[in-house]
Amino acid sequence: MPDYVVGVDLGGTKLVAGQVAPDGKVTREHYAPTDVAAGPGGVLAQVAAAIRRVSEPQPPAAIGLGVPGLVDVNTGACLFSPNLFWRDVPVAQIVSESLSLPVFIDNDVNVATLGEHRLGAGRGYRNLIMVTIGTGIGAGLVVEGRLYRGPGGSAGELGHVPVDPAGQVCNCGNRGCLETTCSGPAMARRAAQLVTPSSMLWRRHQPLDARAVFEAARCGDQLALELVRETAAWLGMGLAGVVNLLNPELIIVGGGVAAAGGLLLEPLRENIKRRALPHPAAMVEVAVAALGARAGVAGAGLLAWDGVQGAP
């Protein structure tokens, strides 16, 4: 058997592929923007091309693939992806036929959670939640040491919990989902609506994004600081409900928005403590993902190793 698999982290903005050794070490990474407008066929052709770029000198043992949206891990199909605009796409079959290799898929946050649980911030914990905040918002659940997917594979869709009945329409079709208040695009939208000449954000030549908001907040910009506090309040409300429901030991925050570090985490911790019941709130820790951007690729690789080794 080859001594590596390829893990792929497919997102609504970019995709990353890399060789993954049995111990989870990631090498030979390749990045590409996701051409969502090309549809499932075009995007999966991009995935296959990225896998070929990192598949040297010999073919991998298998492919692991994290896909944003609802996934049937038994059939290898993506049932619904709001941010890719997919429905009922036989992902594993298409990629496997293209490369003549076994392909194992799961929700992208589940594979990132797998990586963090075994290799990163979640090592040693038996009950945890990983929430990723980027183009969308998702959550992965580890219950009594095992990844929990739910009977239909859709557990962890935190971003599509409705929190604001009068809020924005979400890509899923609902209104006021948590994703419409706390994701990277949501922060950028709010910044564009509220920016004034007194803010550092007014003088940016590039389009506003979450990274720009955090950079301005670090410099003391009042509008940016208010946007960060607002994001932490909405996210804290959503996570307080999860803390009350599942009583986790740990919440891991990952994704692009997590790069804000303590700027976001401190008010987030305060909001969770304030809104959740005292006992579970006192137990839970909140930490930044240790693997950073590599959590998805590493976790997808571990998913592939589990698949070829017959692990449940």
Coordinates of C-alpha atoms in Angstrom, one line a residue:
M1 CA 0.0 0.0 0.0
P2 CA 1.3 3.5 -0.8
D3 CA 2.5 5.4 2.3
Y4 CA 0.2 8.4 1.8
V5 CA -3.3 9.5 1.0
V6 CA -4.5 12.8 -0.4
G7 CA -6.7 15.0 1.7
V8 CA -8.8 17.7 0.1
D9 CA -10.5 20.6 1.8
L10 CA -13.2 22.0 -0.6
G11 CA -14.6 25.4 0.4
G12 CA -16.8 28.0 -1.3
T13 CA -13.8 30.2 -1.9
K14 CA -10.8 27.9 -2.3
L15 CA -9.8 24.3 -2.3
V16 CA -6.7 22.8 -0.8
A17 CA -5.2 19.3 -1.5
G18 CA -2.2 17.8 0.2
Q19 CA -0.4 14.5 0.9
V20 CA -1.2 13.1 4.3
A21 CA 0.9 10.5 6.0
P22 CA -0.6 7.9 8.5
D23 CA 0.4 10.2 11.4
G24 CA -1.5 13.1 9.9
K25 CA 1.5 15.0 8.7
V26 CA 0.6 17.2 5.6
T27 CA 3.0 17.8 2.8
R28 CA 3.0 18.9 -0.9
E29 CA 0.0 21.2 -0.6
H30 CA -1.7 22.8 -3.6
Y31 CA -4.2 25.7 -3.4
A32 CA -6.7 26.8 -6.0
P33 CA -9.7 29.2 -6.0
T34 CA -13.0 27.3 -6.2
D35 CA -14.9 28.1 -9.4
V36 CA -18.4 27.8 -8.0
A37 CA -19.9 29.2 -11.2
A38 CA -18.5 26.1 -13.1
G39 CA -21.1 23.9 -11.3
P40 CA -20.4 20.5 -9.8
G41 CA -18.7 19.1 -12.9
G42 CA -16.3 22.0 -13.2
V43 CA -15.5 22.1 -9.4
L44 CA -14.9 18.4 -9.2
A45 CA -12.6 18.6 -12.2
Q46 CA -10.7 21.2 -10.3
V47 CA -10.5 18.8 -7.3
A48 CA -9.2 16.0 -9.5
A49 CA -6.6 18.3 -11.0
A50 CA -5.4 19.4 -7.6
I51 CA -5.2 15.7 -6.5
R52 CA -3.1 14.9 -9.5
R53 CA -0.8 17.9 -8.7
V54 CA 0.1 16.4 -5.3
S55 CA 0.1 12.7 -6.3
E56 CA 3.7 12.0 -6.8
P57 CA 5.8 9.9 -7.2
Q58 CA 3.2 7.1 -6.9
P59 CA -0.6 7.2 -6.7
P60 CA -2.1 7.6 -3.2
A61 CA -3.8 4.8 -1.3
A62 CA -7.1 6.8 -1.3
I63 CA -8.7 10.2 -1.3
G64 CA -10.4 11.9 1.6
L65 CA -12.6 14.9 0.8
G66 CA -14.3 17.5 2.9
V67 CA -17.4 19.1 1.3
P68 CA -19.3 22.1 2.6
G69 CA -22.9 21.0 3.1
L70 CA -25.0 17.9 3.9
V71 CA -23.2 14.7 3.0
D72 CA -24.3 11.1 2.9
V73 CA -21.1 9.3 4.0
N74 CA -22.5 5.9 2.9
T75 CA -23.2 6.8 -0.7
G76 CA -20.6 9.5 -1.0
A77 CA -23.1 12.1 -2.2
C78 CA -23.4 15.8 -1.4
L79 CA -27.2 16.2 -0.7
F80 CA -27.2 19.9 -0.4
S81 CA -24.5 22.6 -0.3
P82 CA -25.9 26.2 0.1
N83 CA -22.6 27.8 -0.6
L84 CA -21.7 25.7 -3.6
F85 CA -25.4 25.7 -4.8
W86 CA -25.3 21.9 -5.2
R87 CA -28.1 19.3 -4.7
D88 CA -27.7 15.5 -4.9
V89 CA -24.2 15.5 -6.4
P90 CA -22.5 12.0 -6.4
V91 CA -19.1 13.5 -5.4
A92 CA -17.3 10.3 -4.4
Q93 CA -18.4 8.5 -7.6
I94 CA -17.4 11.3 -9.9
V95 CA -13.9 11.8 -8.3
S96 CA -13.3 8.1 -8.0
E97 CA -14.1 7.4 -11.7
S98 CA -11.9 10.3 -12.7
L99 CA -8.9 9.1 -10.8
S100 CA -9.5 5.3 -10.4
L101 CA -9.0 5.6 -6.7
P102 CA -11.2 5.0 -3.6
V103 CA -12.8 8.2 -2.4
F104 CA -14.2 8.9 1.1
I105 CA -16.2 12.1 1.8
D106 CA -17.7 13.9 4.7
N107 CA -18.9 17.4 5.6
D108 CA -15.9 19.8 5.6
V109 CA -16.3 20.8 9.2
N110 CA -16.5 17.1 10.3
V111 CA -13.2 16.4 8.7
A112 CA -11.6 19.5 10.3
T113 CA -13.0 18.4 13.6
L114 CA -11.5 14.9 13.1
G115 CA -8.1 16.6 12.5
E116 CA -8.3 18.8 15.6
H117 CA -9.6 16.0 17.8
R118 CA -6.8 13.6 17.0
L119 CA -3.9 16.0 16.2
G120 CA -4.7 19.5 17.5
A121 CA -6.5 21.4 20.2
G122 CA -9.0 18.6 20.9
R123 CA -6.5 15.9 21.8
G124 CA -7.5 14.3 25.1
Y125 CA -11.1 15.5 25.1
R126 CA -14.0 13.1 24.7
N127 CA -16.8 15.7 24.2
L128 CA -16.2 18.8 22.1
I129 CA -17.6 21.1 19.5
M130 CA -15.5 22.6 16.7
V131 CA -17.1 25.7 15.0
T132 CA -15.6 27.1 11.8
I133 CA -16.3 30.6 10.7
G134 CA -15.4 31.7 7.2
T135 CA -17.5 31.9 4.0
G136 CA -20.1 30.0 6.0
I137 CA -20.5 28.6 9.6
G138 CA -20.4 25.0 10.5
A139 CA -19.9 22.8 13.5
G140 CA -18.5 19.3 14.1
L141 CA -19.4 17.3 17.2
V142 CA -17.4 14.7 19.1
V143 CA -19.5 12.8 21.6
E144 CA -17.8 10.3 23.9
G145 CA -14.7 10.3 21.8
R146 CA -16.4 9.7 18.4
L147 CA -17.5 12.0 15.6
Y148 CA -21.3 12.4 15.7
R149 CA -23.0 12.8 12.4
G150 CA -26.6 12.1 13.2
P151 CA -28.7 9.4 11.5
G152 CA -29.0 11.5 8.3
G153 CA -25.5 12.9 8.4
S154 CA -26.6 16.5 9.0
A155 CA -25.7 17.0 12.6
G156 CA -23.6 20.2 13.2
E157 CA -25.3 22.7 10.9
L158 CA -24.9 25.5 13.4
G159 CA -24.7 28.1 10.7
H160 CA -28.3 27.4 9.7
V161 CA -29.9 27.7 13.1
P162 CA -32.3 30.7 12.8
V163 CA -31.6 33.5 15.3
D164 CA -33.1 36.6 13.7
P165 CA -36.6 36.3 12.1
A166 CA -36.2 39.7 10.5
G167 CA -32.7 39.0 9.3
Q168 CA -31.1 38.5 5.9
V169 CA -32.1 35.7 3.6
C170 CA -29.5 33.0 3.8
N171 CA -28.1 30.9 0.9
C172 CA -30.1 27.9 2.3
G173 CA -33.3 29.8 1.6
N174 CA -34.2 30.5 5.2
R175 CA -34.1 34.0 6.8
G176 CA -32.0 35.1 9.8
C177 CA -29.7 32.1 10.0
L178 CA -26.6 32.5 12.3
E179 CA -24.5 32.4 9.1
T180 CA -26.1 35.7 8.0
T181 CA -24.9 37.5 11.1
C182 CA -21.5 36.0 11.9
S183 CA -19.8 34.7 8.8
G184 CA -17.0 36.5 7.0
P185 CA -19.3 37.9 4.3
A186 CA -21.8 39.0 6.9
M187 CA -19.1 41.0 8.7
A188 CA -18.1 42.6 5.4
R189 CA -21.7 43.4 4.5
R190 CA -22.3 45.1 7.8
A191 CA -19.0 47.1 7.5
A192 CA -20.0 48.3 4.0
Q193 CA -23.4 49.4 5.4
L194 CA -22.1 51.3 8.4
V195 CA -18.7 52.7 7.3
T196 CA -18.2 56.4 7.6
P197 CA -15.3 58.8 6.7
S198 CA -14.2 58.7 10.4
S199 CA -13.4 55.0 10.1
M200 CA -10.1 53.5 8.9
L201 CA -12.3 51.2 6.8
W202 CA -13.4 54.1 4.7
R203 CA -9.9 54.6 3.3
R204 CA -9.3 51.0 2.1
H205 CA -8.9 50.6 -1.7
Q206 CA -9.7 46.9 -1.7
P207 CA -13.3 45.6 -1.1
L208 CA -14.1 45.3 2.6
D209 CA -13.8 41.8 4.2
A210 CA -13.6 40.3 7.7
R211 CA -9.8 40.5 7.7
A212 CA -9.9 44.3 7.1
V213 CA -12.4 44.6 10.0
F214 CA -10.1 42.8 12.4
E215 CA -7.0 44.8 11.2
A216 CA -8.9 48.0 11.9
A217 CA -10.2 46.7 15.3
R218 CA -6.6 45.9 16.3
C219 CA -5.8 49.6 15.6
G220 CA -8.6 50.8 17.8
D221 CA -11.1 51.7 15.1
Q222 CA -14.4 52.1 16.9
L223 CA -16.6 50.9 14.1
A224 CA -14.5 47.8 13.6
L225 CA -14.5 47.1 17.3
E226 CA -18.3 47.4 17.4
L227 CA -18.6 45.0 14.5
V228 CA -16.4 42.4 16.3
R229 CA -18.5 42.8 19.5
E230 CA -21.6 42.4 17.5
T231 CA -20.3 39.2 15.8
A232 CA -19.2 37.8 19.2
A233 CA -22.7 38.5 20.6
W234 CA -24.5 36.7 17.9
L235 CA -22.1 33.8 17.8
G236 CA -22.1 33.6 21.6
M237 CA -25.9 33.3 21.6
G238 CA -25.8 30.4 19.2
L239 CA -23.0 28.6 21.0
A240 CA -24.7 29.1 24.4
G241 CA -27.6 27.1 23.1
V242 CA -25.2 24.3 22.0
V243 CA -23.5 24.4 25.4
N244 CA -26.8 24.0 27.2
L245 CA -27.8 21.2 24.9
L246 CA -24.6 19.1 24.8
N247 CA -22.6 20.1 27.8
P248 CA -19.2 19.9 26.0
E249 CA -15.8 20.2 27.6
L250 CA -14.3 22.3 24.8
I251 CA -15.3 24.6 21.9
I252 CA -12.7 24.9 19.2
V253 CA -13.0 28.0 17.0
G254 CA -11.5 27.6 13.5
G255 CA -11.9 29.0 10.0
G256 CA -10.7 32.3 8.5
V257 CA -12.5 34.5 11.0
A258 CA -10.7 32.7 13.9
A259 CA -7.5 34.4 12.8
A260 CA -8.7 37.3 14.9
G261 CA -7.6 35.3 17.9
G262 CA -8.3 37.0 21.3
L263 CA -9.9 40.0 19.7
L264 CA -12.9 37.7 18.9
L265 CA -12.4 34.9 21.5
E266 CA -12.5 37.1 24.6
P267 CA -15.9 38.7 23.9
L268 CA -17.1 35.3 22.6
R269 CA -16.2 33.6 26.0
E270 CA -18.0 36.4 27.9
N271 CA -21.1 36.0 25.8
I272 CA -21.2 32.2 26.2
K273 CA -20.7 32.5 30.0
R274 CA -23.4 35.1 30.2
R275 CA -26.0 33.3 28.1
A276 CA -25.5 29.6 28.9
L277 CA -26.6 28.0 32.1
P278 CA -24.0 28.4 34.9
H279 CA -23.0 24.8 35.3
P280 CA -22.2 23.9 31.7
A281 CA -20.8 27.4 31.1
A282 CA -18.4 27.0 33.9
M283 CA -17.2 23.6 32.5
V284 CA -16.6 24.6 28.9
E285 CA -13.3 25.9 27.6
V286 CA -12.9 27.9 24.4
A287 CA -9.8 27.6 22.3
V288 CA -8.5 28.4 18.8
A289 CA -7.9 25.6 16.4
A290 CA -4.3 24.4 16.7
L291 CA -3.9 23.1 13.1
G292 CA -5.1 26.3 11.5
A293 CA -5.8 26.1 7.8
R294 CA -4.4 22.6 7.7
A295 CA -7.2 21.1 9.9
G296 CA -9.4 20.3 6.9
V297 CA -6.7 18.7 4.8
A298 CA -5.3 16.7 7.7
G299 CA -8.7 15.6 8.8
A300 CA -9.7 14.6 5.2
G301 CA -6.5 12.5 5.1
L302 CA -7.4 10.8 8.4
L303 CA -10.9 10.1 7.0
A304 CA -9.2 8.4 4.0
W305 CA -6.9 6.3 6.2
D306 CA -9.9 5.2 8.3
G307 CA -11.6 4.2 5.1
V308 CA -8.8 2.1 3.7
Q309 CA -8.2 0.5 7.1
G310 CA -11.9 -0.2 7.7
A311 CA -12.2 1.9 10.8
P312 CA -15.8 2.8 11.8

